[in-house]
Tab-separated table of C-alpha atoms in Angstrom:
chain	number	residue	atom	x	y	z
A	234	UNK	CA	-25.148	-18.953	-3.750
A	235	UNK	CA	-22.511	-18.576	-0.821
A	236	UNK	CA	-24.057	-16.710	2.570
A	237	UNK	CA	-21.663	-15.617	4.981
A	238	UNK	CA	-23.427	-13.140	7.773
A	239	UNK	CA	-21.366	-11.696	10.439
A	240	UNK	CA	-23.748	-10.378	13.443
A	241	UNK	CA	-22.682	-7.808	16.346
A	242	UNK	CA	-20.154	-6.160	15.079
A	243	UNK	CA	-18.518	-2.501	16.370
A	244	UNK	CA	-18.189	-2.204	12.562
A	245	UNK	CA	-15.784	1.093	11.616
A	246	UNK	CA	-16.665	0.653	7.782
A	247	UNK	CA	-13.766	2.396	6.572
A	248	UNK	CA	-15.747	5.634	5.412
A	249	UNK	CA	-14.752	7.771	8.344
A	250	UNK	CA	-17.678	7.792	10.075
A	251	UNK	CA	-18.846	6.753	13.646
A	252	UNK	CA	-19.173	3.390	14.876
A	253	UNK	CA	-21.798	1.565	13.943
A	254	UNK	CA	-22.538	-0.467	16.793
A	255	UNK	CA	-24.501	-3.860	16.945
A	256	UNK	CA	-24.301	-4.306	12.894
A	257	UNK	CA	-24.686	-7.216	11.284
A	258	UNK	CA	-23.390	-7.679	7.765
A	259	UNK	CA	-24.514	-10.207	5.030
A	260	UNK	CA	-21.768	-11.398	2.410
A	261	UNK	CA	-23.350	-12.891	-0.685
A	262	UNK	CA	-21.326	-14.093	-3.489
A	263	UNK	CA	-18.369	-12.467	-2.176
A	264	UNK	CA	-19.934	-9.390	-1.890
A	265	UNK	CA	-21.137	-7.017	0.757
A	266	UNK	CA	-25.024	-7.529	0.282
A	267	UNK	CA	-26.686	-5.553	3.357
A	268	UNK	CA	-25.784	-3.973	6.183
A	269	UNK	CA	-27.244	-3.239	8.982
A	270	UNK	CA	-29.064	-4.526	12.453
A	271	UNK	CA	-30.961	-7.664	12.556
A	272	UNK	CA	-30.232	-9.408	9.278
A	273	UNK	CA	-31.444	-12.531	8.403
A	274	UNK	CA	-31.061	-14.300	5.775
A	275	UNK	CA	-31.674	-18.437	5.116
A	276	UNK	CA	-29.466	-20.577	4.143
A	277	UNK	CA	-26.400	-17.914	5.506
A	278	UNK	CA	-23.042	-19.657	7.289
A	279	UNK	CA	-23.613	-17.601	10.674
A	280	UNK	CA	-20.685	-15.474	13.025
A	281	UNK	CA	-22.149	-14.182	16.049
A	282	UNK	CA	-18.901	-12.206	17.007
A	283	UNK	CA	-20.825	-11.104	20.509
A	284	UNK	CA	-19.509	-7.294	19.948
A	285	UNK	CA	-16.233	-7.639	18.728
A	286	UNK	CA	-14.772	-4.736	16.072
A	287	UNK	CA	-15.193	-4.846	12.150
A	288	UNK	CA	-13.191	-2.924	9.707
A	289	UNK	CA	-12.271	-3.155	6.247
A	290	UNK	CA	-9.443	-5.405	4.909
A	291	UNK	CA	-6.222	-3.378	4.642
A	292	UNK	CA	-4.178	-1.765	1.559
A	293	UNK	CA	-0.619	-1.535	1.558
A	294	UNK	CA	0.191	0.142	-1.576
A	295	UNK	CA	4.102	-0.162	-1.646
A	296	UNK	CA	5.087	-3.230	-1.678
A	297	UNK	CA	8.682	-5.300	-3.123
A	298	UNK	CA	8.118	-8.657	-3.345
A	299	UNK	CA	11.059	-11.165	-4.263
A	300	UNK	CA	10.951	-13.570	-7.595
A	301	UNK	CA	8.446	-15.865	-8.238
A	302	UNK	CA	7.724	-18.913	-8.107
A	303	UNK	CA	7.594	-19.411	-4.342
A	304	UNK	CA	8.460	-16.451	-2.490
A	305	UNK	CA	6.002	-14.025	-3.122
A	306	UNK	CA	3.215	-16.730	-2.314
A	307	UNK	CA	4.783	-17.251	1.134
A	308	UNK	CA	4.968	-13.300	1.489
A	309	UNK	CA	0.919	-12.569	0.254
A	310	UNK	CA	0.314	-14.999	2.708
A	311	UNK	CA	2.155	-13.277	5.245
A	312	UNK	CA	0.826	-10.331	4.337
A	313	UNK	CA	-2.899	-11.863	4.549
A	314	UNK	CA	-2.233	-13.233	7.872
A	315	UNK	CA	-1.592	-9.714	9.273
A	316	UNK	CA	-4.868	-7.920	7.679
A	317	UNK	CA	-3.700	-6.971	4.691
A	318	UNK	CA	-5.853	-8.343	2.071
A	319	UNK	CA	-4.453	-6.227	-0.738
A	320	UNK	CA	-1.013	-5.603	-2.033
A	321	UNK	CA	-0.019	-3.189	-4.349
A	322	UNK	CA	3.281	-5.066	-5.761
A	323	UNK	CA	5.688	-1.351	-6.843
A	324	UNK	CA	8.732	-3.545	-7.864
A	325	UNK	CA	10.628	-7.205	-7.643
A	326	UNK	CA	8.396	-8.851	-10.622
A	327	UNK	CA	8.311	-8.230	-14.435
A	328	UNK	CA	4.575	-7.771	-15.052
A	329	UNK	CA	3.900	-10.438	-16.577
A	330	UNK	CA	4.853	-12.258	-13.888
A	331	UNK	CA	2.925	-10.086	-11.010
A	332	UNK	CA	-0.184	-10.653	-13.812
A	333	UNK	CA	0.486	-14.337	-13.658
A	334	UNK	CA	0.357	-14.898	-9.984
A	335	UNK	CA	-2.520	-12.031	-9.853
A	336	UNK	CA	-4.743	-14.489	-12.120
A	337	UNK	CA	-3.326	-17.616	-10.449
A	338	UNK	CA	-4.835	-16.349	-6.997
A	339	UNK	CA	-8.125	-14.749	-8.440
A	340	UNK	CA	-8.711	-18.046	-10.211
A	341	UNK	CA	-7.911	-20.221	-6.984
A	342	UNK	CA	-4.949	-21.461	-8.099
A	343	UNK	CA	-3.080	-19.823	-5.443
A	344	UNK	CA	-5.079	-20.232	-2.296
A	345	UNK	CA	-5.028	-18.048	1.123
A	346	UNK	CA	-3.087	-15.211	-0.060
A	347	UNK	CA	-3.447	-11.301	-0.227
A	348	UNK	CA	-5.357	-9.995	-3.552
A	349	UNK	CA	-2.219	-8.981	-6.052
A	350	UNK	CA	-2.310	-5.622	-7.681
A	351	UNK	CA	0.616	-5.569	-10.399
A	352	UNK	CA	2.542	-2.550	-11.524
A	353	UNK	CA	5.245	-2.312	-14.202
A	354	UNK	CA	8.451	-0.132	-13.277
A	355	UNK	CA	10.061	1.830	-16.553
A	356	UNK	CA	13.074	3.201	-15.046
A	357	UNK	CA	16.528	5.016	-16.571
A	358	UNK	CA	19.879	3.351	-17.003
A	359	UNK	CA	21.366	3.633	-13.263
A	360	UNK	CA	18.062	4.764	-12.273
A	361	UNK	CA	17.230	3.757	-8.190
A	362	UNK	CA	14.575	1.570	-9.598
A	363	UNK	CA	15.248	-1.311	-11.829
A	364	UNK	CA	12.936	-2.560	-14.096
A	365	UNK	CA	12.289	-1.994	-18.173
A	366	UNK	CA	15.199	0.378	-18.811
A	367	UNK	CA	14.390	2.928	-21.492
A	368	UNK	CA	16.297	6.536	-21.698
A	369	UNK	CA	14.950	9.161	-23.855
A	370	UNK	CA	11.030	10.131	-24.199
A	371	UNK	CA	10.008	7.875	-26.984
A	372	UNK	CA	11.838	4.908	-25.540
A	373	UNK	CA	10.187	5.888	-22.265
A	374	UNK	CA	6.995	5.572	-24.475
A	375	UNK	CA	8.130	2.107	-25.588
A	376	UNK	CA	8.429	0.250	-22.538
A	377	UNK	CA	5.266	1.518	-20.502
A	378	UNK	CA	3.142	0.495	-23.703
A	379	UNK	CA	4.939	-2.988	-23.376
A	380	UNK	CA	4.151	-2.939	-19.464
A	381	UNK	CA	0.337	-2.008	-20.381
A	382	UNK	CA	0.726	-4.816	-22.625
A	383	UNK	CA	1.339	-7.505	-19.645
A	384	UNK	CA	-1.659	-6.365	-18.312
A	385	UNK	CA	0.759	-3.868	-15.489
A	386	UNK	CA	-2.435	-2.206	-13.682
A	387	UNK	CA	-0.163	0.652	-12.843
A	388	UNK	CA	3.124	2.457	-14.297
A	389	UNK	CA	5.875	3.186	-11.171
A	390	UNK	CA	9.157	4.800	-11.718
A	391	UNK	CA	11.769	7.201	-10.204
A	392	UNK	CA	12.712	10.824	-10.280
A	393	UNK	CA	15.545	10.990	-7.612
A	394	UNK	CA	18.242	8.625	-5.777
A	395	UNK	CA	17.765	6.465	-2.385
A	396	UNK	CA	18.979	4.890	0.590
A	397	UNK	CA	19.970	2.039	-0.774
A	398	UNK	CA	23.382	2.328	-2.911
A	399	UNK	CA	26.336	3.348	-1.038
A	400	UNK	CA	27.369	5.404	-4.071
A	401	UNK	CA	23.762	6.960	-4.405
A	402	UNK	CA	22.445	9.997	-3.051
A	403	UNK	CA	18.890	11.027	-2.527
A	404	UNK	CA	19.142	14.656	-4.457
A	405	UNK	CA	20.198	12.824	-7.624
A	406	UNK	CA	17.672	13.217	-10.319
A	407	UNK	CA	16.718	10.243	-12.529
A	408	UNK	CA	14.404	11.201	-15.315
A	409	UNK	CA	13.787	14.239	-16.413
A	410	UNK	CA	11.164	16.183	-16.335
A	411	UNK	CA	10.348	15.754	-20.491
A	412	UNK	CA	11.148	12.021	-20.246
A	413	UNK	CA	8.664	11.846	-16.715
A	414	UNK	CA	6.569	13.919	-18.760
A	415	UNK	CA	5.827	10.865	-21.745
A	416	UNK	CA	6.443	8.521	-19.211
A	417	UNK	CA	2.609	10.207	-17.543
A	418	UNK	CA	1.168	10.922	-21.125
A	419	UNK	CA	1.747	7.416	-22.392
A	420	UNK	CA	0.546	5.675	-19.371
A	421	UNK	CA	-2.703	7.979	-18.787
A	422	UNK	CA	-3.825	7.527	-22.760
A	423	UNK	CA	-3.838	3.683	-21.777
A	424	UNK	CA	-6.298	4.706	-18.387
A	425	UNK	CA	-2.573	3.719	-15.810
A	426	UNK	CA	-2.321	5.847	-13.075
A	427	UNK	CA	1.604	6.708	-12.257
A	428	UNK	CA	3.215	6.301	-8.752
A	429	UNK	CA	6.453	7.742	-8.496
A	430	UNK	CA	9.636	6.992	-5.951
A	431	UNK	CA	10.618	10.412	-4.754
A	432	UNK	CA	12.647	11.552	-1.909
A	433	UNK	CA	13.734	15.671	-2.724
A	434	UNK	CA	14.188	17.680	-4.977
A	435	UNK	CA	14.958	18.393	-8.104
A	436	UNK	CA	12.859	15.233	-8.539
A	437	UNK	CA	9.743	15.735	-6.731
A	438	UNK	CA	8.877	18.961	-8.383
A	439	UNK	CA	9.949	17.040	-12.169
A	440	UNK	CA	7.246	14.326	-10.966
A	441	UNK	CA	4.877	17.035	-10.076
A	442	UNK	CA	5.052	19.086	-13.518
A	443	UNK	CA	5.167	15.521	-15.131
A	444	UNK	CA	1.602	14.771	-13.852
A	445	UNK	CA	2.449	11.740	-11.278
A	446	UNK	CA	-0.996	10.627	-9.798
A	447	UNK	CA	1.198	9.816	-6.217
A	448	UNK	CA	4.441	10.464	-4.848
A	449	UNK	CA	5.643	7.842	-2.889
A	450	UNK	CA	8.566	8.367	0.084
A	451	UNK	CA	9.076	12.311	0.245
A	452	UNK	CA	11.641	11.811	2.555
A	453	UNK	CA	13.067	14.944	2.638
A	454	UNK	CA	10.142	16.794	0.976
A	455	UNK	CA	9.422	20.577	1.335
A	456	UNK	CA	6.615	22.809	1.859
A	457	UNK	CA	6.542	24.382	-1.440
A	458	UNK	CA	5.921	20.917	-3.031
A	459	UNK	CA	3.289	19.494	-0.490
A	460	UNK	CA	1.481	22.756	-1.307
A	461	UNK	CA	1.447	22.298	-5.284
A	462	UNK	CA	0.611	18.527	-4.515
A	463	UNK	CA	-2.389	19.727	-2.905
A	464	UNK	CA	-3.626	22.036	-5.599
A	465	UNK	CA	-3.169	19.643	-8.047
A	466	UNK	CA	-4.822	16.701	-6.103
A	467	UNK	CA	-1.742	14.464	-5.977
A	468	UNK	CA	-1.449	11.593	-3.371
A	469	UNK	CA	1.434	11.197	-0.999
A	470	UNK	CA	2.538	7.887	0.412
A	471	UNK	CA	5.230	8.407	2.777
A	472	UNK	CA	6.379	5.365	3.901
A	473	UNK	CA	7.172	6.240	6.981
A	474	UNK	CA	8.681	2.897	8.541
A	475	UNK	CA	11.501	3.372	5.837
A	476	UNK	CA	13.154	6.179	7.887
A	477	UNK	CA	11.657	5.143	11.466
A	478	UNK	CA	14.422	4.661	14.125
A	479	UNK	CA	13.742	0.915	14.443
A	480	UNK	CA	14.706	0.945	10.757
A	481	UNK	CA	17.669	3.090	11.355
A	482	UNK	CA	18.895	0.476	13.949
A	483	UNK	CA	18.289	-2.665	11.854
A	484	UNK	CA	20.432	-0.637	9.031
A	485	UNK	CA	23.321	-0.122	11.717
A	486	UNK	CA	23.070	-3.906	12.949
A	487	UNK	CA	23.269	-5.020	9.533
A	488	UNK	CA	26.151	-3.181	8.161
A	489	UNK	CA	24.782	-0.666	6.203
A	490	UNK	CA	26.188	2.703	7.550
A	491	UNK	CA	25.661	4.775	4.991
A	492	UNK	CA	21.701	3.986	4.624
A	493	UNK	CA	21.343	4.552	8.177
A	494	UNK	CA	22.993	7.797	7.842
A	495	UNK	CA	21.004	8.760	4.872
A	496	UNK	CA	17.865	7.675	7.156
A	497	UNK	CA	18.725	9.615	10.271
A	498	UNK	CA	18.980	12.824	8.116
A	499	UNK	CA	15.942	12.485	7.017
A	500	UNK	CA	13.861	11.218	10.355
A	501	UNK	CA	12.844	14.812	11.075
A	502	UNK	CA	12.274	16.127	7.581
A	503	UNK	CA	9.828	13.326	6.404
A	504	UNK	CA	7.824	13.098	9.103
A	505	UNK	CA	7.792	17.171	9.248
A	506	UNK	CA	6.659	16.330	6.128
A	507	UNK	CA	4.012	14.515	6.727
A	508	UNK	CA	2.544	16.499	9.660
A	509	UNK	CA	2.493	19.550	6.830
A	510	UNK	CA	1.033	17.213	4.401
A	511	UNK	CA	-2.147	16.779	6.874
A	512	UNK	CA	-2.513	20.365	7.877
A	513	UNK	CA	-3.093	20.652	3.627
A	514	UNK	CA	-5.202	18.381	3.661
A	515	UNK	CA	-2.963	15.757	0.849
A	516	UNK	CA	-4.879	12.447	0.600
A	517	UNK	CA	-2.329	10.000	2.263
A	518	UNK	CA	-2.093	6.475	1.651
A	519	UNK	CA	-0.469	3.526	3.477
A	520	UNK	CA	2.884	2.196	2.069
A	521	UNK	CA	5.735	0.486	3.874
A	522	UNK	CA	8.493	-0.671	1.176
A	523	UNK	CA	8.132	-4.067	2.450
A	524	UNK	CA	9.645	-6.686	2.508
A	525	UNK	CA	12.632	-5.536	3.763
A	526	UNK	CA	15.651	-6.528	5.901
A	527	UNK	CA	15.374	-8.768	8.755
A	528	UNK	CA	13.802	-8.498	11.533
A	529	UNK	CA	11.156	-6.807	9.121
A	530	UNK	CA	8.816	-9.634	7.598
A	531	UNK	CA	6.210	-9.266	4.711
A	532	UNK	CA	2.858	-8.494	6.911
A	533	UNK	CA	4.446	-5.817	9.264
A	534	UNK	CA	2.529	-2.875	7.432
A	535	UNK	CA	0.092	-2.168	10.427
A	536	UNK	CA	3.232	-0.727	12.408
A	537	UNK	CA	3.091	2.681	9.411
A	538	UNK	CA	-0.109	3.291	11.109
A	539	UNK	CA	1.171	3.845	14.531
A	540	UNK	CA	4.112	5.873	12.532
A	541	UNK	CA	0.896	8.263	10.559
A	542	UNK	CA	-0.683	8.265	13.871
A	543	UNK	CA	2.441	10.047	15.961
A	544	UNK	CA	2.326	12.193	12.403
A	545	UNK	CA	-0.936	13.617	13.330
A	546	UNK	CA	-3.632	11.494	11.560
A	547	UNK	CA	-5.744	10.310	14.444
A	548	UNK	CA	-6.722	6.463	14.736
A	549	UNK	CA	-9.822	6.582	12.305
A	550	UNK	CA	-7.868	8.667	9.443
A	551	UNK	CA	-5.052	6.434	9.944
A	552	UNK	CA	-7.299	3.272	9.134
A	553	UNK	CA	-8.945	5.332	6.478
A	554	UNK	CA	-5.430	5.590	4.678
A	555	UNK	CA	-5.246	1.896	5.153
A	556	UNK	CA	-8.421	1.388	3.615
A	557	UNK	CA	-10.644	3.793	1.574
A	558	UNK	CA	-8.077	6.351	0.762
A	559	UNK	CA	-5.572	3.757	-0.654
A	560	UNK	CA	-8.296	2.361	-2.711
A	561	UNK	CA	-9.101	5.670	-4.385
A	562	UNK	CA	-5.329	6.389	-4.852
A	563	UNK	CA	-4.780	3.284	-6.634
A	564	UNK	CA	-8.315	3.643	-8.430
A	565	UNK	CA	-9.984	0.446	-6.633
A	566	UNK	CA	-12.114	3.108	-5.222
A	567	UNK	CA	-15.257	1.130	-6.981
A	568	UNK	CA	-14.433	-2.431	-5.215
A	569	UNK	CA	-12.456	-2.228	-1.961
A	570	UNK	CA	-11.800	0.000	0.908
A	571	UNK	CA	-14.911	0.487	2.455
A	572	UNK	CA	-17.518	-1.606	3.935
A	573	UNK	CA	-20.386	-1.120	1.388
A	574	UNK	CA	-23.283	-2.630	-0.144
A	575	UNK	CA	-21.950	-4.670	-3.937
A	576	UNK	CA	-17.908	-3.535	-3.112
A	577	UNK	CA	-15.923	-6.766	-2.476
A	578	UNK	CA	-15.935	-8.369	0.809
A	579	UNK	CA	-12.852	-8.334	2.637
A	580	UNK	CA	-13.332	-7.904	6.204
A	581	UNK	CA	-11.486	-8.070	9.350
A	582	UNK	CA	-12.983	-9.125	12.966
A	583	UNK	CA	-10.638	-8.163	15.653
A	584	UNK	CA	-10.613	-8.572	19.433
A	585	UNK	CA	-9.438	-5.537	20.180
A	586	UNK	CA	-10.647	-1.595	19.395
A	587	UNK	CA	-8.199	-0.452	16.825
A	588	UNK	CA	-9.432	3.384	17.301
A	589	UNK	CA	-8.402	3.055	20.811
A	590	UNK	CA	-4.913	1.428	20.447
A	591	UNK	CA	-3.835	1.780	17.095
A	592	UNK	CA	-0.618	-0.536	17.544
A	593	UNK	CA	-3.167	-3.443	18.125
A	594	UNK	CA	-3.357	-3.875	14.693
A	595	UNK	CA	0.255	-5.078	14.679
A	596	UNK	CA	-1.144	-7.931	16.699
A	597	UNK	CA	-1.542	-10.827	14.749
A	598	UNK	CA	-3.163	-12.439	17.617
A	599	UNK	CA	-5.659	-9.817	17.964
A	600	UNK	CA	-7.053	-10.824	14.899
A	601	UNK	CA	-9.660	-13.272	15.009
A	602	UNK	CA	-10.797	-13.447	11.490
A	603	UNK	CA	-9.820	-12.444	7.471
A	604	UNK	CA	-12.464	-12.710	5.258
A	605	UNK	CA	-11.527	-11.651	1.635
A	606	UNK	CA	-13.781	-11.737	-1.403
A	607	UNK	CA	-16.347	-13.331	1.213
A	608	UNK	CA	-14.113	-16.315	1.850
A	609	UNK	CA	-13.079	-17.134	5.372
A	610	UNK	CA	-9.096	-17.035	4.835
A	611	UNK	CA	-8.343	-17.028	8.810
A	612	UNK	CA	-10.317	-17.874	11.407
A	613	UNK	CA	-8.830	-18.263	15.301
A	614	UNK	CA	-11.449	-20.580	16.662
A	615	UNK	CA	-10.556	-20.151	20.033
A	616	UNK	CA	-11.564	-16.832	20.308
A	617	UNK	CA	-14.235	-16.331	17.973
């Protein structure tokens, strides 16, 4: 049996709670086994990080990744590089295809890259998603049964317009609310939560009355549908970075006008947003819509936390909607997100307090270590 124990660690276990100084934690069989202060156990490969900081692996639950073979491999590893240790893949791959490379890496296959989390994207004809096409309820019905079929873990689709198109607008609605609604019915009979792209209305409130499980982007969401979100429990993921003012500039440097315009209208109104999405109390998740453009590379996710962070969350809820809360929203609640006795073992070591700079987490440097599933998949020698 593999032994991995980590000793003095400032662990911040991703349950929001306080420090737990001077911890040790044993990994056994890629599991957390115990933790605690003064572990031993024999037989155990030994890290004695002399007090450096401990947190969960990360979660970034909106994530494009470009056609296989090669690309996405390069990008999870990327993304693994940075502290991300799980991506939640919301478009770019058929799902047989995310399912393939999911198995490929689980299997070892596919070595040092992020854990894969597949969805399948059923989307209308013109819709801002693309994906299995299907207009109409009971061809809606069709095509997330044939998703569930290639093992998708998760149905995503759209109820308004983007950025992206220069003919496209933001307000335009994509399904309907009765073909949204079978879209949620089918999917939830086969046990698949639904995450659905959303930036205004009419859309947001058709996903709402559908029975989405999140709403991802809310760029220019209002008050009236953060406050039904909250009484019916449903998950926001804002995405911030998407309509941050480095974005904005990378749009105008690239050509792309009328996305930065789009953007800049709705800098204000998202992250209004999300401040009123905190003071309800919404459970918020990390997402980034990466990759993206350059300068943006797969594995710049940490940079939404300094985003949440000027939103309102403070450092430790920030990390928690990198960790535990985008576990529960994607229902890995039971295996990742926290640092806890028989949940999977993905762990970073850092050099640096996260809780008292959050932007160090968009230091690759800063981290020392990436253990996932209790393997060592980084290690910076030098430091550590």
């Amino acid at each position: 049996m593999s032994k991995l124990l980590i000793k003095n660690l400032n662990l911040i276990d991703g349950t929001g709670g306080h420090i737990r100084e001077n911890t040790d934690v044993l990994i056994e069989d890629g599991v957390f086994r115990e933790i605690g202060q003064d572990i031993s156990a024999s037989g155990a490969e030994i890290i004695d990080t002399g007090g450096k900081w401990g947190m969960p692996g990360m979660i970034d639950l909106h994530v494009h990744l470009n056609n296989p073979p090669y690309q996405p491999v390069r990008e999870l590893r990327q993304f693994l590089e940075s502290g991300f240790t799980t991506i939640v893949c919301v478009g770019g791959m058929l799902p047989n295809q995310g399912t393939e490379l999911k198995n490929a890496i689980e299997d070892g296959s596919v070595q040092n890259c992020a854990r894969l989390v597949p969805g399948g994207v059923v989307a209308p004809t013109n819709g801002h998603v693309k994906g299995y096409i299907a207009d109409s309820p009971w061809e809606v019905r069709k095509w997330v049964r044939k998703a569930v079929e290639e093992r998708a873990f998760f149905i995503k689709t759209a109820a308004s317009g983007g950025f992206w198109a220069e003919d496209e607008e933001c307000w335009w609605v994509d399904y309907t609310r009765e073909e949204l609604a079978a879209l949620v019915d089918e999917a939830h009979s086969m046990g698949r939560k639904v995450v659905v792209h959303a930036h205004s209305q009419p859309g947001i409130d058709n996903a709402i009355m559908a029975g989405a499980d999140a709403i991802h982007h809310g760029a220019f969401i209002d008050a009236q549908a953060l406050e039904v979100m909250a009484e019916k429990k449903i998950a926001f993921v804002p995405t911030l970075r998407v309509t941050s003012r480095e974005n904005i500039d990378i749009k105008l440097r690239a050509g792309r006008p009328w996305e930065a315009k789009k953007m800049t209208e709705a800098h204000e109104i998202h992250r209004q947003g999300v401040r009123k999405a905190i003071e309800l109390g919404l459970k918020i998740g990390l997402g980034t819509d990466l990759p993206s453009s350059p300068p943006w590379q797969a594995g710049d996710s940490a940079v939404e936390l300094k985003y949440l962070v000027e939103c309102g969350l403070s450092p430790m809820q920030a990390i928690g909607a990198a960790t535990k809360s985008a576990a529960e929203i994607i229902g890995l609640e039971d295996q990742l997100g926290s640092i806890e006795t028989e949940k999977e073992a993905d762990l970073l070591i850092l050099n640096e307090n996260p809780l008292a700079d959050i932007a160090s987490l968009t230091d690759r440097d800063n981290i020392l270590a990436v253990i996932k599933c209790g393997e060592i998949q980084l290690q910076n020698s030098c430091h550590l």
